[in-house]
């Protein structure tokens, strides 16, 4: 149904010709974004497809919020879309960039899709239907000993003193627990999918938006993993 239709359009977007873009950096130089021509192009391509199929549903996307629209997640059928998760990676050609789409009803994720574009990996999960990577079932490591875990996290774009202090202290605390290692790929969606594919054991991050995790949360949850929201 809808899940298969969206999966197909995500694969198609990989073949859509690129457009010229400029790199814009915010004042703290920590968050680079492509100019609106490129990301809105991708956003428009995905949104147009979904809208043509399901005209009565609600939509929440990073580009819509950035454009100043007031959007609230309600009980209505809603699509949450991030057209480019990992924009800084995209700018620097670091090979982890994803498109993520989730569909919610009554604020519960019915299905989530993450397409890691460069890797050509399509993660799909549907409530009651399992989680899959390119059609193969997913499972998590099941590791419960934190000292034997590989942890995936993100540094984030905030650079104020409080944000930096919180981020560094949390990583310090993870390392004092003698975890196997800490990794950051630069895209929350792909990070979480590493847990769903058993390549990592734990995902930890603070301050994400709903479109950052709605799609990738479903594969992880359906692979039977607990997502920690804090280290306390």
XYZ file of N, CA and C in Angstrom:
696
model
N 0.805 -1.172 0.000
C 0.000 0.000 0.000
C 0.857 1.247 0.000
N 0.537 2.188 0.886
C 1.247 3.463 0.946
C 2.729 3.272 1.207
N 3.066 2.313 2.078
C 4.466 2.072 2.420
C 5.264 1.702 1.174
N 4.722 0.826 0.346
C 5.418 0.417 -0.873
C 5.519 1.555 -1.874
N 4.483 2.368 -1.981
C 4.508 3.492 -2.907
C 5.598 4.484 -2.539
N 5.691 4.803 -1.245
C 6.704 5.752 -0.801
C 8.092 5.165 -0.975
N 8.248 3.885 -0.687
C 9.553 3.245 -0.869
C 10.017 3.370 -2.309
N 9.100 3.225 -3.239
C 9.477 3.331 -4.648
C 9.888 4.747 -5.010
N 9.170 5.740 -4.503
C 9.529 7.108 -4.867
C 10.864 7.511 -4.245
N 11.215 6.972 -3.078
C 12.520 7.271 -2.493
C 13.637 6.720 -3.363
N 13.438 5.541 -3.903
C 14.445 4.977 -4.804
C 14.564 5.833 -6.064
N 13.453 6.365 -6.522
C 13.463 7.190 -7.726
C 14.229 8.483 -7.498
N 14.133 9.060 -6.299
C 14.790 10.338 -6.038
C 16.293 10.237 -6.206
N 16.850 9.056 -6.045
C 18.293 8.880 -6.233
C 18.690 9.116 -7.685
N 17.736 8.960 -8.597
C 18.007 9.122 -10.013
C 17.649 10.513 -10.518
N 17.057 11.342 -9.654
C 16.675 12.688 -10.075
C 17.923 13.534 -10.246
N 18.077 14.238 -11.364
C 19.274 15.046 -11.583
C 19.462 16.064 -10.474
N 20.703 16.297 -10.093
C 21.009 17.286 -9.072
C 20.875 18.691 -9.613
N 20.886 19.650 -8.727
C 20.812 21.050 -9.129
C 21.963 21.793 -8.488
N 22.270 22.944 -9.050
C 23.346 23.765 -8.509
C 22.930 24.327 -7.160
N 23.843 24.364 -6.211
C 23.517 24.892 -4.907
C 24.695 25.648 -4.333
N 24.390 26.514 -3.409
C 25.409 27.235 -2.669
C 25.395 26.744 -1.235
N 26.517 26.881 -0.559
C 26.615 26.460 0.834
C 26.417 27.674 1.722
N 25.499 27.567 2.659
C 25.233 28.628 3.615
C 25.579 28.132 5.001
N 26.343 28.923 5.758
C 26.703 28.545 7.114
C 26.149 29.571 8.084
N 25.600 29.087 9.190
C 25.090 29.988 10.208
C 26.239 30.641 10.953
N 25.916 31.602 11.785
C 26.944 32.423 12.417
C 27.934 31.624 13.241
N 27.481 30.508 13.844
C 28.400 29.714 14.654
C 29.233 28.752 13.814
N 28.978 28.727 12.490
C 29.741 27.924 11.532
C 29.616 26.425 11.780
N 28.686 26.023 12.628
C 28.562 24.607 12.973
C 27.493 23.904 12.158
N 26.613 24.677 11.542
C 25.510 24.068 10.805
C 25.468 24.634 9.397
N 26.017 23.894 8.460
C 25.984 24.284 7.062
C 24.720 23.720 6.430
N 24.137 24.490 5.545
C 22.978 24.003 4.807
C 23.152 24.383 3.350
N 22.577 23.575 2.478
C 22.536 23.964 1.081
C 21.485 25.045 0.936
N 21.597 25.840 -0.117
C 20.595 26.882 -0.295
C 19.251 26.232 -0.598
N 18.198 27.015 -0.538
C 16.848 26.473 -0.628
C 16.579 25.790 -1.961
N 17.315 26.193 -3.020
C 17.049 25.616 -4.332
C 17.189 24.107 -4.318
N 18.201 23.609 -3.621
C 18.465 22.170 -3.670
C 17.586 21.377 -2.721
N 17.531 21.766 -1.453
C 16.789 20.963 -0.485
C 15.289 21.073 -0.709
N 14.819 22.265 -1.093
C 13.394 22.406 -1.370
C 13.015 21.590 -2.601
N 13.950 21.490 -3.556
C 13.708 20.646 -4.729
C 13.430 19.213 -4.299
N 14.272 18.698 -3.421
C 14.094 17.324 -2.928
C 12.807 17.223 -2.121
N 12.570 18.200 -1.244
C 11.365 18.240 -0.418
C 10.125 18.253 -1.316
N 10.166 19.096 -2.340
C 9.018 19.226 -3.237
C 8.769 17.925 -3.993
N 9.838 17.257 -4.397
C 9.695 16.010 -5.155
C 8.979 14.947 -4.322
N 9.394 14.790 -3.080
C 8.779 13.791 -2.209
C 7.365 14.200 -1.834
N 7.196 15.464 -1.449
C 5.883 15.931 -1.014
C 4.857 15.848 -2.145
N 5.281 16.205 -3.373
C 4.359 16.165 -4.504
C 3.855 14.756 -4.740
N 4.762 13.785 -4.617
C 4.358 12.389 -4.810
C 3.347 11.972 -3.749
N 3.672 12.220 -2.502
C 2.790 11.795 -1.416
C 1.447 12.503 -1.522
N 1.480 13.809 -1.798
C 0.258 14.590 -1.872
C -0.639 14.106 -3.015
N -0.026 13.656 -4.103
C -0.811 13.176 -5.237
C -1.523 11.867 -4.920
N -1.000 11.125 -3.947
C -1.590 9.837 -3.584
C -2.613 9.975 -2.460
N -2.332 10.848 -1.520
C -3.156 10.938 -0.309
C -3.390 12.406 0.014
N -4.401 12.987 -0.582
C -4.586 14.430 -0.531
C -5.178 14.920 0.784
N -5.754 14.043 1.595
C -6.433 14.497 2.805
C -5.558 14.410 4.048
N -4.346 13.908 3.923
C -3.478 13.746 5.084
C -2.753 15.041 5.424
N -2.266 15.114 6.676
C -1.473 16.244 7.134
C -0.001 15.981 6.840
N 0.801 17.072 6.813
C 2.225 16.952 6.532
C 3.027 17.797 7.507
N 4.127 17.244 7.995
C 5.090 17.997 8.793
C 6.466 17.694 8.220
N 7.185 18.735 7.845
C 8.515 18.545 7.275
C 9.453 19.635 7.715
N 10.739 19.339 7.666
C 11.741 20.313 8.085
C 11.643 21.592 7.263
N 11.422 21.455 5.962
C 11.349 22.635 5.112
C 10.104 23.465 5.400
N 8.999 22.812 5.745
C 7.780 23.548 6.078
C 7.975 24.372 7.335
N 8.619 23.779 8.338
C 8.885 24.501 9.584
C 9.869 25.632 9.336
N 10.905 25.356 8.526
C 11.899 26.387 8.218
C 11.265 27.563 7.486
N 10.192 27.302 6.740
C 9.510 28.361 6.005
C 8.577 29.167 6.894
N 8.485 28.817 8.168
C 7.697 29.591 9.112
C 6.299 29.066 9.355
N 5.961 27.921 8.802
C 4.637 27.356 9.034
C 4.529 26.832 10.464
N 3.374 27.068 11.085
C 3.122 26.526 12.424
C 2.470 25.162 12.262
N 3.197 24.140 12.642
C 2.717 22.776 12.467
C 2.732 22.045 13.797
N 1.694 21.272 14.033
C 1.573 20.527 15.287
C 1.156 19.096 14.979
N 1.828 18.151 15.619
C 1.469 16.749 15.436
C 0.172 16.470 16.179
N -0.844 16.019 15.458
C -2.156 15.742 16.037
C -2.489 14.263 15.834
N -3.735 13.907 16.148
C -4.178 12.532 15.946
C -4.533 12.240 14.488
N -4.553 13.285 13.667
C -4.873 13.104 12.255
C -3.779 12.308 11.548
N -4.118 11.559 10.490
C -3.080 10.902 9.688
C -2.071 11.937 9.199
N -0.810 11.728 9.531
C 0.218 12.743 9.280
C 1.485 12.118 8.721
N 2.052 12.785 7.722
C 3.346 12.398 7.155
C 4.416 13.309 7.731
N 5.508 12.719 8.235
C 6.655 13.481 8.727
C 7.823 13.212 7.787
N 8.348 14.283 7.203
C 9.312 14.126 6.117
C 10.558 14.966 6.368
N 11.714 14.338 6.232
C 12.990 15.061 6.217
C 13.637 14.764 4.867
N 13.654 15.732 3.946
C 14.128 15.461 2.589
C 15.619 15.194 2.500
N 16.401 15.813 3.379
C 17.837 15.549 3.429
C 18.264 15.528 4.889
N 18.445 14.351 5.434
C 18.961 14.221 6.795
C 20.466 14.002 6.693
N 21.221 14.964 7.189
C 22.669 14.933 7.040
C 23.138 15.951 6.018
N 22.605 17.174 6.111
C 22.939 18.196 5.120
C 24.413 18.570 5.149
N 25.009 18.626 6.336
C 26.440 18.925 6.424
C 27.243 17.829 5.721
N 26.840 16.583 5.899
C 27.479 15.486 5.177
C 27.353 15.689 3.671
N 26.159 16.097 3.243
C 25.900 16.336 1.827
C 26.835 17.408 1.285
N 27.006 18.474 2.046
C 27.866 19.583 1.627
C 29.311 19.124 1.478
N 29.761 18.281 2.416
C 31.159 17.833 2.419
C 31.372 16.510 1.679
N 30.296 15.987 1.079
C 30.365 14.714 0.357
C 30.760 13.547 1.270
N 30.412 13.672 2.545
C 30.597 12.563 3.480
C 29.448 11.589 3.239
N 29.739 10.309 3.014
C 28.743 9.425 2.387
C 27.636 8.888 3.281
N 27.045 9.740 4.117
C 25.881 9.323 4.900
C 24.838 10.428 4.819
N 23.922 10.273 3.889
C 22.837 11.219 3.659
C 21.571 10.400 3.455
N 20.488 10.818 4.087
C 19.276 9.999 4.025
C 18.035 10.840 3.770
N 17.034 10.177 3.234
C 15.682 10.714 3.157
C 14.847 9.888 4.125
N 14.090 10.548 4.976
C 13.276 9.789 5.933
C 11.822 10.234 5.872
N 10.936 9.262 5.896
C 9.494 9.514 5.845
C 8.808 8.602 6.853
N 7.922 9.182 7.631
C 7.124 8.391 8.571
C 5.658 8.769 8.418
N 4.788 7.849 8.753
C 3.352 8.083 8.703
C 2.770 7.755 10.066
N 2.070 8.713 10.655
C 1.511 8.531 11.994
C -0.008 8.678 11.987
N -0.636 7.942 12.885
C -2.066 8.069 13.154
C -2.226 8.046 14.664
N -2.983 8.993 15.204
C -3.125 9.121 16.655
C -1.759 9.254 17.336
N -0.849 9.934 16.647
C 0.508 10.208 17.139
C 1.355 8.947 17.283
N 0.903 7.846 16.709
C 1.662 6.600 16.719
C 2.184 6.326 15.309
N 3.457 5.946 15.217
C 4.046 5.679 13.910
C 3.517 4.366 13.346
N 2.862 4.461 12.194
C 2.348 3.268 11.524
C 3.431 2.612 10.677
N 4.208 3.415 9.991
C 5.360 2.878 9.279
C 6.414 3.964 9.103
N 7.639 3.529 8.957
C 8.749 4.447 8.754
C 9.667 3.925 7.670
N 10.199 4.849 6.875
C 11.112 4.490 5.798
C 12.311 5.423 5.847
N 13.502 4.855 5.811
C 14.740 5.628 5.729
C 15.519 5.115 4.527
N 15.862 6.036 3.626
C 16.658 5.642 2.469
C 18.024 6.298 2.565
N 19.064 5.487 2.807
C 20.444 5.967 2.831
C 20.921 6.026 1.387
N 20.954 7.241 0.842
C 21.060 7.415 -0.609
C 22.363 6.882 -1.192
N 23.499 7.264 -0.611
C 24.791 6.869 -1.166
C 24.985 5.362 -1.050
N 24.554 4.804 0.078
C 24.688 3.360 0.292
C 23.657 2.548 -0.487
N 22.618 3.222 -0.969
C 21.490 2.561 -1.632
C 20.875 1.509 -0.712
N 20.625 1.927 0.533
C 20.016 1.039 1.519
C 18.641 1.582 1.901
N 17.646 0.744 1.782
C 16.274 1.141 2.071
C 15.779 0.395 3.303
N 15.591 1.136 4.396
C 15.082 0.579 5.648
C 13.576 0.817 5.698
N 12.813 -0.233 5.907
C 11.354 -0.119 5.984
C 10.843 -0.872 7.205
N 9.879 -0.295 7.869
C 9.248 -0.988 8.989
C 7.795 -0.554 9.085
N 6.936 -1.497 9.376
C 5.510 -1.228 9.494
C 4.979 -1.909 10.740
N 4.125 -1.196 11.462
C 3.589 -1.761 12.696
C 2.849 -3.062 12.391
N 3.279 -4.112 13.073
C 2.689 -5.419 12.845
C 3.263 -6.168 11.664
N 4.219 -5.527 10.962
C 4.753 -6.160 9.764
C 6.244 -6.389 9.778
N 6.929 -6.001 10.865
C 8.362 -6.230 10.949
C 9.183 -5.110 10.345
N 10.503 -5.269 10.427
C 11.453 -4.273 9.935
C 12.417 -4.943 8.970
N 12.782 -4.213 7.897
C 13.567 -4.826 6.837
C 14.585 -3.840 6.258
N 15.699 -4.380 5.808
C 16.703 -3.627 5.058
C 16.819 -4.264 3.684
N 16.433 -3.499 2.659
C 16.432 -4.018 1.284
C 15.748 -5.385 1.204
N 14.661 -5.507 1.973
C 13.857 -6.724 1.929
C 14.266 -7.825 2.881
N 15.405 -7.657 3.558
C 15.877 -8.673 4.496
C 15.491 -8.291 5.926
N 15.016 -9.244 6.740
C 14.592 -8.930 8.112
C 15.729 -8.355 8.952
N 15.381 -7.430 9.833
C 16.350 -6.800 10.723
C 16.259 -7.384 12.128
N 17.373 -7.338 12.841
C 17.375 -7.711 14.251
C 18.487 -6.936 14.939
N 18.327 -6.713 16.231
C 19.329 -5.973 16.996
C 20.252 -6.943 17.709
N 21.309 -6.400 18.284
C 22.316 -7.257 18.911
C 21.808 -7.925 20.180
N 20.914 -7.252 20.911
C 20.450 -7.795 22.184
C 21.451 -7.635 23.306
N 22.519 -6.889 23.042
C 23.554 -6.698 24.057
C 23.037 -5.815 25.193
N 23.137 -6.283 26.425
C 22.657 -5.533 27.585
C 23.786 -5.041 28.479
N 24.999 -5.496 28.227
C 26.162 -5.049 28.997
C 26.745 -3.821 28.307
N 26.594 -2.644 28.928
C 27.008 -1.395 28.291
C 28.489 -1.395 27.951
N 29.291 -2.114 28.716
C 30.730 -2.140 28.461
C 31.081 -2.919 27.193
N 30.111 -3.618 26.642
C 30.340 -4.375 25.413
C 29.597 -3.759 24.226
N 29.146 -2.527 24.414
C 28.323 -1.880 23.391
C 29.101 -0.859 22.563
N 28.728 -0.777 21.288
C 29.145 0.327 20.438
C 28.000 1.329 20.429
N 28.292 2.563 20.830
C 27.270 3.593 20.996
C 27.330 4.573 19.824
N 26.162 4.881 19.270
C 26.066 5.887 18.216
C 25.392 7.121 18.797
N 25.968 8.283 18.538
C 25.410 9.533 19.041
C 25.707 10.630 18.033
N 25.338 11.870 18.351
C 25.666 13.015 17.515
C 26.101 14.182 18.385
N 27.001 14.973 17.853
C 27.475 16.152 18.574
C 26.424 17.247 18.537
N 25.714 17.371 17.442
C 24.686 18.392 17.316
C 25.247 19.712 16.825
N 24.343 20.606 16.451
C 24.752 21.885 15.874
C 24.874 23.006 16.897
N 24.320 22.811 18.090
C 24.371 23.869 19.098
C 25.797 24.051 19.605
N 26.231 25.298 19.737
C 27.596 25.577 20.180
C 27.659 26.539 21.367
N 26.526 26.758 22.037
C 26.564 27.589 23.239
C 27.205 26.798 24.367
N 27.592 27.490 25.424
C 28.352 26.867 26.508
C 27.604 25.696 27.144
N 26.302 25.870 27.383
C 25.529 24.809 28.021
C 25.458 23.568 27.127
N 25.198 23.776 25.840
C 25.104 22.647 24.914
C 26.430 21.911 24.811
N 27.520 22.659 24.725
C 28.839 22.037 24.633
C 29.180 21.269 25.905
N 28.849 21.862 27.050
C 29.133 21.213 28.322
C 28.344 19.916 28.462
N 27.065 19.958 28.083
C 26.216 18.770 28.174
C 26.715 17.671 27.245
N 27.043 18.056 26.020
C 27.492 17.078 25.031
C 28.795 16.411 25.456
N 29.771 17.213 25.867
C 31.070 16.638 26.233
C 30.987 15.811 27.509
N 30.168 16.254 28.465
C 30.049 15.494 29.712
C 29.350 14.158 29.475
N 28.373 14.136 28.578
C 27.687 12.881 28.276
C 28.618 11.885 27.584
N 29.422 12.379 26.653
C 30.384 11.493 25.994
C 31.423 11.006 26.998
N 31.845 11.903 27.898
C 32.791 11.509 28.944
C 32.206 10.388 29.799
N 30.923 10.526 30.167
C 30.280 9.513 31.002
C 30.156 8.184 30.263
N 29.885 8.251 28.973
C 29.837 7.018 28.189
C 31.192 6.321 28.182
N 32.248 7.104 27.997
C 33.589 6.523 27.939
C 34.020 5.955 29.286
N 33.577 6.590 30.378
C 33.926 6.055 31.698
C 33.191 4.750 31.991
N 32.126 4.489 31.238
C 31.434 3.201 31.358
C 32.147 2.120 30.547
N 33.249 2.513 29.912
C 34.093 1.580 29.155
C 33.345 0.917 28.001
N 32.527 1.733 27.309
C 31.873 1.210 26.112
C 32.947 0.870 25.075
N 32.598 0.013 24.140
C 33.558 -0.361 23.100
C 33.982 0.837 22.265
N 33.054 1.762 22.048
C 33.379 2.935 21.252
C 32.173 3.828 21.086
N 32.422 5.060 20.626
C 31.359 6.024 20.356
C 31.523 6.492 18.912
N 30.443 6.465 18.144
C 30.486 6.844 16.738
C 29.429 7.903 16.441
N 29.698 8.725 15.426
C 28.742 9.728 14.960
C 28.818 9.791 13.438
N 27.714 9.501 12.770
C 27.687 9.476 11.307
C 27.146 10.762 10.705
N 26.552 11.628 11.534
C 26.075 12.903 11.028
C 24.642 12.910 10.538
N 23.916 11.820 10.742
C 22.501 11.758 10.384
C 21.780 10.877 11.390
N 20.825 11.452 12.088
C 20.118 10.724 13.142
C 19.405 9.499 12.588
N 18.816 9.641 11.409
C 18.063 8.524 10.837
C 18.962 7.321 10.578
N 20.111 7.554 9.963
C 21.035 6.453 9.668
C 21.657 5.926 10.954
N 21.937 6.827 11.909
C 22.457 6.390 13.211
C 21.555 5.332 13.831
N 20.271 5.635 13.900
C 19.333 4.723 14.544
C 19.205 3.416 13.777
N 19.317 3.506 12.468
C 19.232 2.284 11.670
C 20.438 1.380 11.879
N 21.572 1.944 12.324
C 22.723 1.098 12.646
C 22.399 0.167 13.813
N 21.572 0.656 14.740
C 21.146 -0.186 15.861
C 20.196 -1.273 15.358
N 19.293 -0.885 14.459
C 18.336 -1.860 13.928
C 19.015 -2.957 13.127
N 20.187 -2.654 12.551
C 20.888 -3.649 11.734
C 21.957 -4.397 12.512
N 22.067 -4.124 13.818
C 23.007 -4.853 14.671
C 24.453 -4.395 14.471
N 24.663 -3.282 13.748
C 26.019 -2.761 13.577
C 26.440 -1.923 14.776
N 25.467 -1.430 15.514
C 25.709 -0.721 16.767
C 24.692 -1.235 17.771
N 24.944 -0.949 19.039
C 24.092 -1.507 20.097
C 23.186 -0.476 20.754
N 23.628 0.772 20.794
C 22.905 1.814 21.523
C 22.914 3.090 20.694
N 21.784 3.792 20.691
C 21.729 5.134 20.099
C 21.323 6.121 21.173
N 22.048 7.243 21.246
C 21.760 8.264 22.254
C 21.895 9.644 21.629
N 20.908 10.497 21.849
C 20.962 11.857 21.314
C 19.932 12.708 22.048
N 20.234 13.995 22.174
C 19.324 14.948 22.813
C 18.981 16.042 21.808
N 17.739 16.529 21.850
C 17.377 17.734 21.115
C 16.992 17.523 19.663
N 16.469 16.359 19.322
C 16.074 16.113 17.943
C 14.644 16.581 17.693
N 14.330 16.770 16.423
C 12.968 17.098 16.018
C 12.223 15.813 15.654
N 10.910 15.911 15.586
C 10.115 14.712 15.318
C 10.453 14.103 13.963
N 10.761 14.940 12.961
C 11.074 14.381 11.643
C 12.447 13.713 11.616
N 13.280 13.992 12.614
C 14.589 13.350 12.686
C 14.486 11.874 13.051
N 13.498 11.530 13.875
C 13.468 10.173 14.433
C 12.220 9.376 14.099
N 11.177 10.026 13.589
C 9.906 9.313 13.404
C 10.053 8.111 12.480
N 10.796 8.273 11.394
C 10.937 7.169 10.438
C 11.873 6.093 10.950
N 13.015 6.497 11.514
C 14.011 5.512 11.939
C 13.634 4.844 13.249
N 12.790 5.493 14.049
C 12.382 4.900 15.322
C 11.622 3.597 15.089
N 10.789 3.552 14.070
C 9.981 2.364 13.827
C 10.833 1.136 13.506
N 11.858 1.217 12.609
C 12.708 0.035 12.419
C 13.409 -0.408 13.696
N 13.839 0.554 14.506
C 14.546 0.201 15.735
C 13.603 -0.460 16.725
N 12.430 0.122 16.918
C 11.468 -0.439 17.868
C 11.036 -1.829 17.423
N 10.789 -1.987 16.147
C 10.352 -3.288 15.659
C 11.480 -4.303 15.651
N 12.709 -3.848 15.830
C 13.830 -4.774 15.988
C 14.092 -5.039 17.465
N 13.170 -4.571 18.330
C 13.215 -4.840 19.760
C 14.437 -4.219 20.446
N 14.522 -2.909 20.327
C 15.601 -2.194 21.019
C 14.979 -1.119 21.895
N 15.573 -0.869 23.043
C 15.134 0.224 23.898
C 15.924 1.469 23.535
N 15.220 2.577 23.303
C 15.883 3.832 22.982
C 16.005 4.643 24.270
N 17.229 4.962 24.662
C 17.456 5.734 25.884
C 17.361 7.217 25.559
N 16.545 7.934 26.325
C 16.391 9.364 26.101
C 17.344 10.183 26.965
N 17.978 9.564 27.927
C 18.961 10.281 28.743
C 19.882 9.269 29.389
N 20.944 9.778 29.960
C 21.899 8.905 30.647
C 21.667 8.892 32.151
N 20.638 9.584 32.606
C 20.398 9.672 34.043
C 19.637 8.446 34.521
